[in-house]
Coordinates of C-alpha atoms in Angstrom, one line a residue:
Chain H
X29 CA -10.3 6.8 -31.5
X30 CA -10.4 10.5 -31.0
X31 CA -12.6 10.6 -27.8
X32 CA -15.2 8.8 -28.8
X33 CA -16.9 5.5 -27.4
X34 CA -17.3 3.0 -29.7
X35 CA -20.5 0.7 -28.9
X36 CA -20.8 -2.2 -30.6
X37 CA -24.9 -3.6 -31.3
X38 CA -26.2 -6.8 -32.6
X39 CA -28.2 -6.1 -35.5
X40 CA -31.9 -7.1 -35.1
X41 CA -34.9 -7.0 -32.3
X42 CA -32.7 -7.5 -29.4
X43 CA -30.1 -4.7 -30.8
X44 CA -32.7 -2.3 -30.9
X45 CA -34.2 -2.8 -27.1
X46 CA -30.7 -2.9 -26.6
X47 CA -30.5 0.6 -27.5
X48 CA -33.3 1.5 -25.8
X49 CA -31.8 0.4 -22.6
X50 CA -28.7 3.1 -23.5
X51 CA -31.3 5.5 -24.2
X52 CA -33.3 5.4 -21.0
X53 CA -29.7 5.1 -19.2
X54 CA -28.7 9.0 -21.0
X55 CA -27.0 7.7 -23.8
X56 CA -29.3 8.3 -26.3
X57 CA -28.6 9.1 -30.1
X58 CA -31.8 9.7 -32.0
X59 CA -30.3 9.9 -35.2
X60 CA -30.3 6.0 -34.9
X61 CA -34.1 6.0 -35.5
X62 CA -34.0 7.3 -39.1
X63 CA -34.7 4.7 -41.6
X64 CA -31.4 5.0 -43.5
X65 CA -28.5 3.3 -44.4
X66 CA -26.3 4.6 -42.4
X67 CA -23.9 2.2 -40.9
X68 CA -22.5 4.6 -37.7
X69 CA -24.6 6.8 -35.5
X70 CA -22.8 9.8 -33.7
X71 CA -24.0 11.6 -30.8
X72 CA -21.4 14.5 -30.7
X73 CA -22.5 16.4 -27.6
X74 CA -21.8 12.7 -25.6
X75 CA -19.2 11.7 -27.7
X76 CA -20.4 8.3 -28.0
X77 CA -20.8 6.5 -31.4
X78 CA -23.0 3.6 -31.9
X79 CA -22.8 1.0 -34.8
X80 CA -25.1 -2.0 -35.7
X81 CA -23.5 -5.2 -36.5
X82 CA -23.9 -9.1 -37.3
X83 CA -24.7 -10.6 -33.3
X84 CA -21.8 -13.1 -33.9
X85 CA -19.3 -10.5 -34.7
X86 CA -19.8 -8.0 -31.9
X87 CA -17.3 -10.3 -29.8
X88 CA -15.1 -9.9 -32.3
X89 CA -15.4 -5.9 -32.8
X90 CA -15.1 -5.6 -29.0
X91 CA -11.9 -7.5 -28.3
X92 CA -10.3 -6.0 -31.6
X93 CA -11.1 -2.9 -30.0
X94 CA -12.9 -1.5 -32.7
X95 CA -15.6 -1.0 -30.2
X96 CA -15.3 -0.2 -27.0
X97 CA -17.7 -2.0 -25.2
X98 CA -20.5 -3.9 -26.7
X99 CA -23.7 -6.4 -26.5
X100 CA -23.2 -9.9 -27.3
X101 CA -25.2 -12.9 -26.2
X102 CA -23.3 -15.4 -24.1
X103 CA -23.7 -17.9 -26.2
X104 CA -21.6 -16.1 -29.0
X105 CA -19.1 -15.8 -25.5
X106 CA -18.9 -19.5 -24.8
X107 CA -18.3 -20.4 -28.3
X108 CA -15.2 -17.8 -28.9
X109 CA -14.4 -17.3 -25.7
X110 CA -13.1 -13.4 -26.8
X111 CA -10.7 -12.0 -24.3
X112 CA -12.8 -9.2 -23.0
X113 CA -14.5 -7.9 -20.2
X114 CA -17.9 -9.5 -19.4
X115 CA -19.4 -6.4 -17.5
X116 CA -23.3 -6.9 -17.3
X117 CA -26.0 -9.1 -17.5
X118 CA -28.4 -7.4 -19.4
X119 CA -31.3 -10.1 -18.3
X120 CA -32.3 -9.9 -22.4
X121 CA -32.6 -12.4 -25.2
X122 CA -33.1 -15.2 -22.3
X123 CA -32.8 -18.7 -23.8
X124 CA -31.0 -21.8 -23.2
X125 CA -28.0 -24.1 -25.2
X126 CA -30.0 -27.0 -25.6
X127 CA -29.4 -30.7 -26.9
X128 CA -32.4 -31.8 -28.7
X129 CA -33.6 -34.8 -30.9
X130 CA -36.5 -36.5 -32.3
X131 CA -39.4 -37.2 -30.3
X132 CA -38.5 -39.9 -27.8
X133 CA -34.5 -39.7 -28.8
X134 CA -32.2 -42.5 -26.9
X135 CA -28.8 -41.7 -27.2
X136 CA -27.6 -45.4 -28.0
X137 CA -23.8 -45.1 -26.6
X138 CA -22.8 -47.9 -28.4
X139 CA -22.4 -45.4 -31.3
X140 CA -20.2 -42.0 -32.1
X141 CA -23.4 -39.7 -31.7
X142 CA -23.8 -37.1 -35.2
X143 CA -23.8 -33.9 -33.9
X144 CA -25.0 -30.7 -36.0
X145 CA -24.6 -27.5 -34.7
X146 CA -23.4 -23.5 -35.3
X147 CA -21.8 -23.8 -32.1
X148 CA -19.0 -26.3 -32.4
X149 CA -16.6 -25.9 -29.7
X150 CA -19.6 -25.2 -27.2
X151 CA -20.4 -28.8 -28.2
X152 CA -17.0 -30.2 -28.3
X153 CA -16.5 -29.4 -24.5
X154 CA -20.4 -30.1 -23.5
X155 CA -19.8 -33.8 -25.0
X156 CA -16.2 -34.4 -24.1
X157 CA -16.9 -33.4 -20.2
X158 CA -19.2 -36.6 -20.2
X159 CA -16.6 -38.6 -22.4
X160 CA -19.2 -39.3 -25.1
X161 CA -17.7 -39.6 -28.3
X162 CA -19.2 -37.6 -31.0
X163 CA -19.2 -35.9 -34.6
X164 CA -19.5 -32.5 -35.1
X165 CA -21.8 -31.5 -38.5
X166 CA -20.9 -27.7 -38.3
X167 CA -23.9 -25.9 -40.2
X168 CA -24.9 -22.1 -40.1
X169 CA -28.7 -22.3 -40.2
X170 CA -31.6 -24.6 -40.1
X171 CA -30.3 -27.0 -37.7
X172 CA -33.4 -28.2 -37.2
X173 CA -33.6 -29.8 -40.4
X174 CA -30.4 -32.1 -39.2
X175 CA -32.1 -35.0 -36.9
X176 CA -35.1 -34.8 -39.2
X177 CA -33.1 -35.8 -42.6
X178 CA -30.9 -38.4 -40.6
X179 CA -27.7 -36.1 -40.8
X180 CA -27.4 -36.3 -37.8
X181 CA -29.0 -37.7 -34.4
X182 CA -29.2 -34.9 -31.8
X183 CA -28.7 -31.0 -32.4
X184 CA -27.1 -28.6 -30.2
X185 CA -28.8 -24.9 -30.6
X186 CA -30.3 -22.3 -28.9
X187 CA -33.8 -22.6 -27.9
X188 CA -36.0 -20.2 -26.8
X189 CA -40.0 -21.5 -26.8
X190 CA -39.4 -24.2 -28.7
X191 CA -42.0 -23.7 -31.1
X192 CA -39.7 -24.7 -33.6
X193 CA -39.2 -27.8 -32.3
X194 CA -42.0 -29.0 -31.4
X195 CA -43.7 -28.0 -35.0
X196 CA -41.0 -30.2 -36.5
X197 CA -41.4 -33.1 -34.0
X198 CA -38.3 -32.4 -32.1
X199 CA -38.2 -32.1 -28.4
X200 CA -35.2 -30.8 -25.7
X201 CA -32.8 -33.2 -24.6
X202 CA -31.7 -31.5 -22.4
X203 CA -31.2 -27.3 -20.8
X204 CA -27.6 -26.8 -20.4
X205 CA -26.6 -23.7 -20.4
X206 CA -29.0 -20.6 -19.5
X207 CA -27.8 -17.7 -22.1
X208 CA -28.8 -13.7 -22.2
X209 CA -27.1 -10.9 -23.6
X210 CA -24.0 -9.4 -21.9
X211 CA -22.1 -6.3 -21.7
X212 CA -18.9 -6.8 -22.9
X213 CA -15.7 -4.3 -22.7
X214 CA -12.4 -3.9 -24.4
X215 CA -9.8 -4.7 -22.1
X216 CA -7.4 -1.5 -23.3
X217 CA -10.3 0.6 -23.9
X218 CA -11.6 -0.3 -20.3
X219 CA -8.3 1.5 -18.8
X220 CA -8.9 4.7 -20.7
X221 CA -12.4 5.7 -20.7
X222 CA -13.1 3.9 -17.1
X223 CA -15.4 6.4 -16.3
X224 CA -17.9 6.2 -18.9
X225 CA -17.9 2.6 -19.2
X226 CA -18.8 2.5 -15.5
X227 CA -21.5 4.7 -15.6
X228 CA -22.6 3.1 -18.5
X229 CA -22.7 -0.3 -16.7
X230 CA -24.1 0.6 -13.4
X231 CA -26.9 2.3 -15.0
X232 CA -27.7 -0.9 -17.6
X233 CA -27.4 -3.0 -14.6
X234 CA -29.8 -0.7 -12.7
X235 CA -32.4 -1.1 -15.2
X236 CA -32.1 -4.7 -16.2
X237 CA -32.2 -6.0 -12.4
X238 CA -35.6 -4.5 -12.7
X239 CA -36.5 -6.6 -16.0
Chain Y
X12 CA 23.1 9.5 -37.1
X13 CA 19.6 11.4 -37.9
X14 CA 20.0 9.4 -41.2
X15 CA 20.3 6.3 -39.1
X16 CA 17.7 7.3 -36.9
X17 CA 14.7 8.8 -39.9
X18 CA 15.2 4.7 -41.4
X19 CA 14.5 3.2 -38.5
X20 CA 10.9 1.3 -38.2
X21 CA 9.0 1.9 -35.0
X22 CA 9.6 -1.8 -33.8
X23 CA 12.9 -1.5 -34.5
X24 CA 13.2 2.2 -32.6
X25 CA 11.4 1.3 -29.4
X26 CA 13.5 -1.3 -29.4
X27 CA 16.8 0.1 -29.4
X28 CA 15.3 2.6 -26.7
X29 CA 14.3 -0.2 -24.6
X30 CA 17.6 -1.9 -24.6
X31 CA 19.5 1.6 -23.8
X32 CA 16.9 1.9 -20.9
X33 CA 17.6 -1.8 -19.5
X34 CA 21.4 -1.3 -19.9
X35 CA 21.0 1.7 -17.9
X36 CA 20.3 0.0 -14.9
X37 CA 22.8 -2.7 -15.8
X38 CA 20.8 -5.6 -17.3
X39 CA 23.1 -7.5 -19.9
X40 CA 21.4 -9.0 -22.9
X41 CA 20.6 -12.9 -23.3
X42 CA 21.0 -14.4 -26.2
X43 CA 19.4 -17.9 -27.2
X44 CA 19.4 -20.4 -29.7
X45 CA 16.5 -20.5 -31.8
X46 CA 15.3 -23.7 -30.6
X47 CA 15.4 -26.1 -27.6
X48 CA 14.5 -29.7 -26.4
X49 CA 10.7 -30.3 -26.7
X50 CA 11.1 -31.8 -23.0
X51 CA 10.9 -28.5 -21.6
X52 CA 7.8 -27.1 -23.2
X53 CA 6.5 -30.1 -22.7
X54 CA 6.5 -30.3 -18.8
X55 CA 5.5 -26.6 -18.2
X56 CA 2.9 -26.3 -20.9
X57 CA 0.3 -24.1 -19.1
X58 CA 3.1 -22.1 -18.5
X59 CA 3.1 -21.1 -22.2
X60 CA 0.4 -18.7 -23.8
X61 CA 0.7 -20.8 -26.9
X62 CA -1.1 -24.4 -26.7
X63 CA 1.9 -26.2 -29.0
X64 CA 5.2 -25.7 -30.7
X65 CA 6.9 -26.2 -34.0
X66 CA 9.0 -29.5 -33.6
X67 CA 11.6 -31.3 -35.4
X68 CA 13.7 -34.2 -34.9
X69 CA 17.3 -33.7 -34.6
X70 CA 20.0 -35.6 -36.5
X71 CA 20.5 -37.3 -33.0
X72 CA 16.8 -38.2 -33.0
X73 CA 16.3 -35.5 -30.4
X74 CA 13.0 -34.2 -30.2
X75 CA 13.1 -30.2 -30.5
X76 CA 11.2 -27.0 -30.6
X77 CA 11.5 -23.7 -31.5
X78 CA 11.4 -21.6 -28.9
X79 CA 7.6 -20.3 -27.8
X80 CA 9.0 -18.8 -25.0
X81 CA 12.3 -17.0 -23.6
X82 CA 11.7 -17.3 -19.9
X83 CA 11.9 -20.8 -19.1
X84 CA 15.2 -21.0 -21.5
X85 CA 16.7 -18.4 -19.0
X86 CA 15.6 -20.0 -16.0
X87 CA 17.2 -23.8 -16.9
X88 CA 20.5 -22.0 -17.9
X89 CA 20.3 -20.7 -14.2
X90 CA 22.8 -21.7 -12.1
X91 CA 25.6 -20.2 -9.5
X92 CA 23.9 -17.2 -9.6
X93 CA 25.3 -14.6 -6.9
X94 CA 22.7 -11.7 -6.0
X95 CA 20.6 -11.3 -8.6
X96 CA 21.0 -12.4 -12.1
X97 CA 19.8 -9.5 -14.0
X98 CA 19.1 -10.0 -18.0
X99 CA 17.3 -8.8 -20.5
X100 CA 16.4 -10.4 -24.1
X101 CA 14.8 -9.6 -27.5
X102 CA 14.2 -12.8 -29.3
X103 CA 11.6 -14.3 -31.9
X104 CA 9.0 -17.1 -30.6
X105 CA 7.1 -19.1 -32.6
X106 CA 2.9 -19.4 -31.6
X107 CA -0.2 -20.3 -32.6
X108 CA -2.3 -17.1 -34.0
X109 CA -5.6 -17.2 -32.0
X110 CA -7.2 -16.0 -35.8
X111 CA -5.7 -18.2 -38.3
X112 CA -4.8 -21.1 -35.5
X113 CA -1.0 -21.4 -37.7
X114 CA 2.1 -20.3 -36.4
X115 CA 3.2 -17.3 -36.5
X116 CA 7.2 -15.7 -35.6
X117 CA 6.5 -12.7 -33.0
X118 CA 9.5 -10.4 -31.8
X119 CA 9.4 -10.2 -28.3
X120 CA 11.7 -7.9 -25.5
X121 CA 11.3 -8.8 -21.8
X122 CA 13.7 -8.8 -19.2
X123 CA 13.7 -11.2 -15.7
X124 CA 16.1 -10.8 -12.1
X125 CA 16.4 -14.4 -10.9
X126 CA 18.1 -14.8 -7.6
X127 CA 17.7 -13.2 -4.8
X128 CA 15.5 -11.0 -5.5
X129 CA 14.2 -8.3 -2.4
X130 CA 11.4 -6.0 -2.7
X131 CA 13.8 -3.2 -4.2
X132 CA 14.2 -5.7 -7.1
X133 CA 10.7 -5.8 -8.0
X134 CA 9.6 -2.6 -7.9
X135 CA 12.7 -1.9 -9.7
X136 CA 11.1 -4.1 -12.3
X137 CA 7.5 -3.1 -12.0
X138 CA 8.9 1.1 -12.6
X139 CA 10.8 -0.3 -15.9
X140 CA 7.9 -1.9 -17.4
X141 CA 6.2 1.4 -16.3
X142 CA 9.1 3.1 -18.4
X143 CA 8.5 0.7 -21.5
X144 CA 5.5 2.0 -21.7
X145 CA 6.6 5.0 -21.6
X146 CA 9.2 4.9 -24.7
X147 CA 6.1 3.1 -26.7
X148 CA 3.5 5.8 -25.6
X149 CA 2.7 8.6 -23.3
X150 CA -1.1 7.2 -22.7
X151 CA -0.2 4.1 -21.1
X152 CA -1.3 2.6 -18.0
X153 CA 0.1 -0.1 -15.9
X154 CA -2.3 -2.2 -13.9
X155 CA -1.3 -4.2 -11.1
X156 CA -2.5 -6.8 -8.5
X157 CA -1.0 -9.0 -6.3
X158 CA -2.0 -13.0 -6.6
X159 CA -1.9 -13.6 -2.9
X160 CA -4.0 -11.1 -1.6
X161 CA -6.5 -12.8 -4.3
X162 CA -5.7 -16.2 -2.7
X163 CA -5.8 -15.1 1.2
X164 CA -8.8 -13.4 0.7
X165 CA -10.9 -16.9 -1.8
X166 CA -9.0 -19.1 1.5
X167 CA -10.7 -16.6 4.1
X168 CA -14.3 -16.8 2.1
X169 CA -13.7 -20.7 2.1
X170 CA -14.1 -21.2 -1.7
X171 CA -13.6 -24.8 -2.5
X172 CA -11.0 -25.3 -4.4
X173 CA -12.9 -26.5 -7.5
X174 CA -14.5 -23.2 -7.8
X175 CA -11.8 -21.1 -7.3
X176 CA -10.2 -21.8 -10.7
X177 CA -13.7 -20.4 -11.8
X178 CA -13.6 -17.2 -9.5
X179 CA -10.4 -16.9 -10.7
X180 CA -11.2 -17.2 -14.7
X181 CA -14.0 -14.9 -13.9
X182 CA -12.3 -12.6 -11.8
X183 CA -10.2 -11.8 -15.4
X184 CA -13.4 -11.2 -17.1
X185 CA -14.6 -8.7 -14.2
X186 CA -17.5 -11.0 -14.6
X187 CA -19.3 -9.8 -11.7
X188 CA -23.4 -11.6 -12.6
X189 CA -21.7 -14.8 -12.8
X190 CA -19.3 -14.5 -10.0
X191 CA -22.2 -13.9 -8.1
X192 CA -24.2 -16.4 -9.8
X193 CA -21.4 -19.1 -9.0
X194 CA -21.3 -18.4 -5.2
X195 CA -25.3 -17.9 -5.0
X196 CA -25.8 -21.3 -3.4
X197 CA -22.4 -21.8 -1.5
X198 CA -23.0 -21.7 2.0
X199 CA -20.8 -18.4 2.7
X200 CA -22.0 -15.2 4.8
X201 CA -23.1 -12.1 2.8
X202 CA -20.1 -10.5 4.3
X203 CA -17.2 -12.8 2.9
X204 CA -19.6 -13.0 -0.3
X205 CA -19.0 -9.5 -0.5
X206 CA -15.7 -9.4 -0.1
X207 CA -15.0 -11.7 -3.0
X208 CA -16.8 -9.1 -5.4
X209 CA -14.8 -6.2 -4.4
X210 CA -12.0 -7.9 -5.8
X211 CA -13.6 -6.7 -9.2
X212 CA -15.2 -3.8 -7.8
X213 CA -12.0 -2.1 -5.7
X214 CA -10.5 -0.6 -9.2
X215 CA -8.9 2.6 -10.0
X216 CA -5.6 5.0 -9.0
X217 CA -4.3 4.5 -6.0
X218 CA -5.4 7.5 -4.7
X219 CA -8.9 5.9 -5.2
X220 CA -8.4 2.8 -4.0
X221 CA -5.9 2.9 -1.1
X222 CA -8.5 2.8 2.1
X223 CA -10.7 0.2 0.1
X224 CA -7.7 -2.2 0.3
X225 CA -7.4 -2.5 3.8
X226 CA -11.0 -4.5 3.5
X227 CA -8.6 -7.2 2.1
X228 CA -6.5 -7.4 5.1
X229 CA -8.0 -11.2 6.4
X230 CA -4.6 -13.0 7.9
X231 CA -1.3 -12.3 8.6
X232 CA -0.3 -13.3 5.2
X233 CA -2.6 -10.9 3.5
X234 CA -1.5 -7.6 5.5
X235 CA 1.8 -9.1 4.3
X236 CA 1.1 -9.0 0.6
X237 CA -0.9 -5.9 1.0
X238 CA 2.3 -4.1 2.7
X239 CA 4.4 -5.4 -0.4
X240 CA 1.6 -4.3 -3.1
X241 CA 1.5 -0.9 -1.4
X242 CA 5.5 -0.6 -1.6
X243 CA 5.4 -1.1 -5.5
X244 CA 2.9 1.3 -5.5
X245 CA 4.2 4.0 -3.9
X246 CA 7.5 3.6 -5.6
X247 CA 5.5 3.6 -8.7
X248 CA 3.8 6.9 -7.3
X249 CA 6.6 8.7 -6.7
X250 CA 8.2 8.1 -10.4
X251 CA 4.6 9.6 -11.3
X252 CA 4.2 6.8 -13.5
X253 CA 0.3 6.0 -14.4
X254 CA -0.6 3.1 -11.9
X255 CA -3.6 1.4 -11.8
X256 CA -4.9 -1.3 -9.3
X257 CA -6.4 -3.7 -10.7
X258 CA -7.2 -7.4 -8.9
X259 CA -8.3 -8.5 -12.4
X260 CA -5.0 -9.2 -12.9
X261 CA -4.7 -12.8 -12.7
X262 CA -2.2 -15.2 -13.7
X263 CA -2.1 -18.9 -13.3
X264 CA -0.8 -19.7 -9.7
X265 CA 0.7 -23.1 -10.4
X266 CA 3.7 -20.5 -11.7
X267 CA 2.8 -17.3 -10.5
X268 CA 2.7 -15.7 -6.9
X269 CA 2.8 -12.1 -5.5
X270 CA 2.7 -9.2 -7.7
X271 CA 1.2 -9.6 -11.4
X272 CA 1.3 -6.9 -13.5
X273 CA -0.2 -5.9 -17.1
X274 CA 0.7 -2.8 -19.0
X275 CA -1.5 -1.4 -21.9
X276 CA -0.9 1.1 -24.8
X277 CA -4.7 3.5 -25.7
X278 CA -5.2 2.3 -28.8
X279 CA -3.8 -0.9 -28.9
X280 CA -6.8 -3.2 -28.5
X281 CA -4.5 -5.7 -26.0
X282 CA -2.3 -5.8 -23.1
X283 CA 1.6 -4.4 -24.6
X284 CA 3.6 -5.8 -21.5
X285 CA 2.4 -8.8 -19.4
X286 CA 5.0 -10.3 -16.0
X287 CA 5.1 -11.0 -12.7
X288 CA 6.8 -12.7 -9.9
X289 CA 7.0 -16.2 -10.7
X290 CA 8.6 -18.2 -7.9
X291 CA 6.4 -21.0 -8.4
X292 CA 7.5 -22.1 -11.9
X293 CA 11.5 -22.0 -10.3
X294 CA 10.4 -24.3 -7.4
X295 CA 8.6 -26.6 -10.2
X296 CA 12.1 -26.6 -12.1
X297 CA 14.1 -27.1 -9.0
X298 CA 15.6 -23.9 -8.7
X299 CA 16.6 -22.7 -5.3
X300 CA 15.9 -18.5 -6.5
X301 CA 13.2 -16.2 -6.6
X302 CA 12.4 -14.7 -9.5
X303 CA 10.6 -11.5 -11.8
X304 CA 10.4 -10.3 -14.9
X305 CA 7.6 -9.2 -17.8
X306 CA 7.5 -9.7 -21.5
X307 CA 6.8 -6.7 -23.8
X308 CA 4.8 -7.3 -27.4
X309 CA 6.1 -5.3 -29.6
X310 CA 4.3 -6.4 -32.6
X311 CA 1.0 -4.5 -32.2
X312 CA 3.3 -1.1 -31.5
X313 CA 3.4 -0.5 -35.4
X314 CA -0.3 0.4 -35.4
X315 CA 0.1 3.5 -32.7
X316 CA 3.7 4.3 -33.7
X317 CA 2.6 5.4 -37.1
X318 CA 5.8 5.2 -39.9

């Protein structure tokens, strides 16, 4: 799109250190910092363009190639497996996929375990690598509330502190998967502006190995 | 024959240019029924991008499909073939739409040599596809890698075979952290560690790249594949067509071998033109040839082509 790189954010507190990290790296765009509505922030001079989005959909802007390159979590990677290139850790937004239950949870495998969860297919594969059959309660928020109104018996979710949990007498199952946020690239785009979008990553990189 | 030409779409015009390019250098169009027996899709699944395909039963109580895929069609109607068996084809195959997960009729052009086919043959092929992407757009770019310098140089670093289907699935993400994580606690010297990663890091024109390559050079078999890589490259090179290597290029080795190849459009968001030599998937169907060809998408060309 007329010489510009597209970046892709995830809306919210990570997006925004996010965009600190381009700004420390040279990339900066101040006019990101006004409190407006804007939706797209242009930096002309570095022809790059950045755009705030919902974190589930950068994936989805990225390997569309509305964006360019982008910052998604890996969890959102795992679940849609996007064809894109996964460039970066950014060492940001650290948390783990976790199984969780009630306090003191046996999983009895005499019966099809009730699964709720947003993250469906990461579930799916997690629970049909051990064999364990299961059914998957697909929900978009509060799946906390799940195991603790008997809809289902364990929970598969991102955890962070648990604070959560514990406050609602839940507890980890178990750490599977270690997630943080990733720089991801357009595999088209990736051929055409190269250059950038290495000195992009090597610089991110540079500053997040020192996170 | 302006009139003829100002109603044509731009599918419909690259097309045409394509098949006047291919019958230039005397490939003769394949035509194929729409459907086949299921059996064949069947035993080389992973060979297909699509997971499943529309079946019916015939009146016979055969069990049939319509065609997801040209290439294996060609390659079971090979036989008694002389030199090389030079074809190209512009059918429609029915897939699976990664968005709305139904099926969905996509026209796709590709061509294939099967037979004896000699290094000539595929860089004849590899400056073709270069030329499709020509007809479709003067910003294209062809990447290209070859899948046994990949392999010698994962056999030289001793990656157990487990994880090399993972190196492998990374190594098309460019996903250097978790390559790295994945071979953190292997017991593997720095040196062949970092070896591995410059399979993502050694990327870029072949002006840029050519002295990193010889790093790759680990057995006999790999200054063998890296003497055949260069060859397409040069080739390539000298028709000034925009070459790229790139060792992300990876497709799965069960079918594939030697030179892989991926051909993008700027602007369209995926790859326009995806082949290959495929030698592996001919021994799996007991065919005593060689074989090369790619596939060309042409239904995301609309969006750049403009009306």
């Amino acid at each position: 799109m007329n010489g510009y790189l597209n970046i892709a954010l995830p809306k919210g507190r990570l997006g925004e250190k996010v965009y600190d990290m381009f700004e420390r790296s040279g990339y900066p765009c101040p006019s990101i910092k006004e409190n407006n509505r804007k939706l797209i922030f242009e930096n002309e001079e570095l022809k790059i363009r950045f755009f705030w989005v919902k974190p589930s959909d950068v994936a989805i802007y990225v390997e569309r190639g509305a964006a360019d390159i982008g910052v998604a979590g890996k969890d959102i990677l795992m679940e849609y497996k996007p064809e894109v290139y996964e460039l970066c850790d950014l060492n940001m937004g650290k948390c783990s996929m976790c199984v969780a239950g009630k306090n003191g949870f046996v999983d009895n495998r005499n019966k099809t375990l009730r699964v709720a969860t947003k993250f469906v297919n990461i579930a799916k594969e997690y629970y049909s690598a051990q064999g364990r059959d299961i059914d998957i309660i697909a929900l978009n928020g509060s799946i906390e509330l799940a195991p603790i109104l008997d809809l289902s018996d364990v929970i598969v979710d991102i955890v962070e502190t648990g604070t959560t949990l514990k406050e609602n007498n839940l507890e980890v199952v178990e750490r599977f998967m270690p997630i943080s946020a990733r720089l991801i690239a357009n595999k088209s785009s990736f051929k055409f502006k190269t250059e950038v979008i290495e000195d992009i990553t090597e610089k991110l990189q540079a500053l997040a190995e020192k996170l | 024959m302006d009139k003829i030409l100002s109603v044509l779409t731009p599918e419909e015009y690259v097309y045409l240019s394509l098949r006047a390019l291919y019958s230039e250098y005397g490939y003769k169009k394949y035509r194929m029924s729409k459907f086949e027996e299921y059996d064949l899709y069947a035993k080389n699944k992973d060979f297909l991008v699509s997971e499943s395909a529309i079946t019916f039963t015939d009146t016979d109580g055969k069990l049939l499909a319509l065609k997801p895929d040209v290439t294996l069609s060609i390659i079971k109607n090979s036989k008694d073939i002389n030199g090389v068996m030079k074809v190209y084809y512009n059918e429609n195959v029915y897939r699976i739409s990664k968005g709305t997960k139904t099926f969905k009729e996509i026209m796709q052009a590709g061509l294939e040599c099967i037979g004896d086919v000699s290094a000539d043959t595929i860089a004849e092929v590899l400056s073709l596809a270069s030329k499709s992407l020509g007809v479709i757009s003067e910003n294209n770019v062809l990447t290209v890698s070859h899948l046994g310098v990949i392999s010698e140089v994962l056999n030289y670093a001793s990656i157990s075979n487990d994880k090399k289907e993972q190196v492998l699935r990374l190594l098309g993400q460019k996903n250097l952290p978790e390559i790295k994580n994945l071979l953190s606690n292997e017991n593997i010297s720095d040196d062949k560690k970092e070896l591995v990663y410059s399979l993502v890091t050694v990327y870029g024109s072949p002006e840029k790249v050519c002295d990193k390559l010889d790093g790759f050079a680990v057995s006999k078999e790999a200054i063998k594949c890296l003497g055949e890589l260069k060859n397409v490259i040069s080739v390539l090179k000298s028709e000034n067509a925009n070459v790229i290597i790139d060792f992300s290029v990876v497709n799965d080795m069960n079918y594939y071998n030697g030179i892989s190849f991926k051909g993008f459009i700027e602007g369209v968001p995926t790859g326009v033109i995806s082949g290959g030599q495929y030698d592996n998937l001919l021994v799996k169907m007991g065919k005593p040839y060689k074989a090369v060809g790619f596939a060309v998408y042409l239904d995301e060309i609309s969006r750049v082509k403009g009306e």
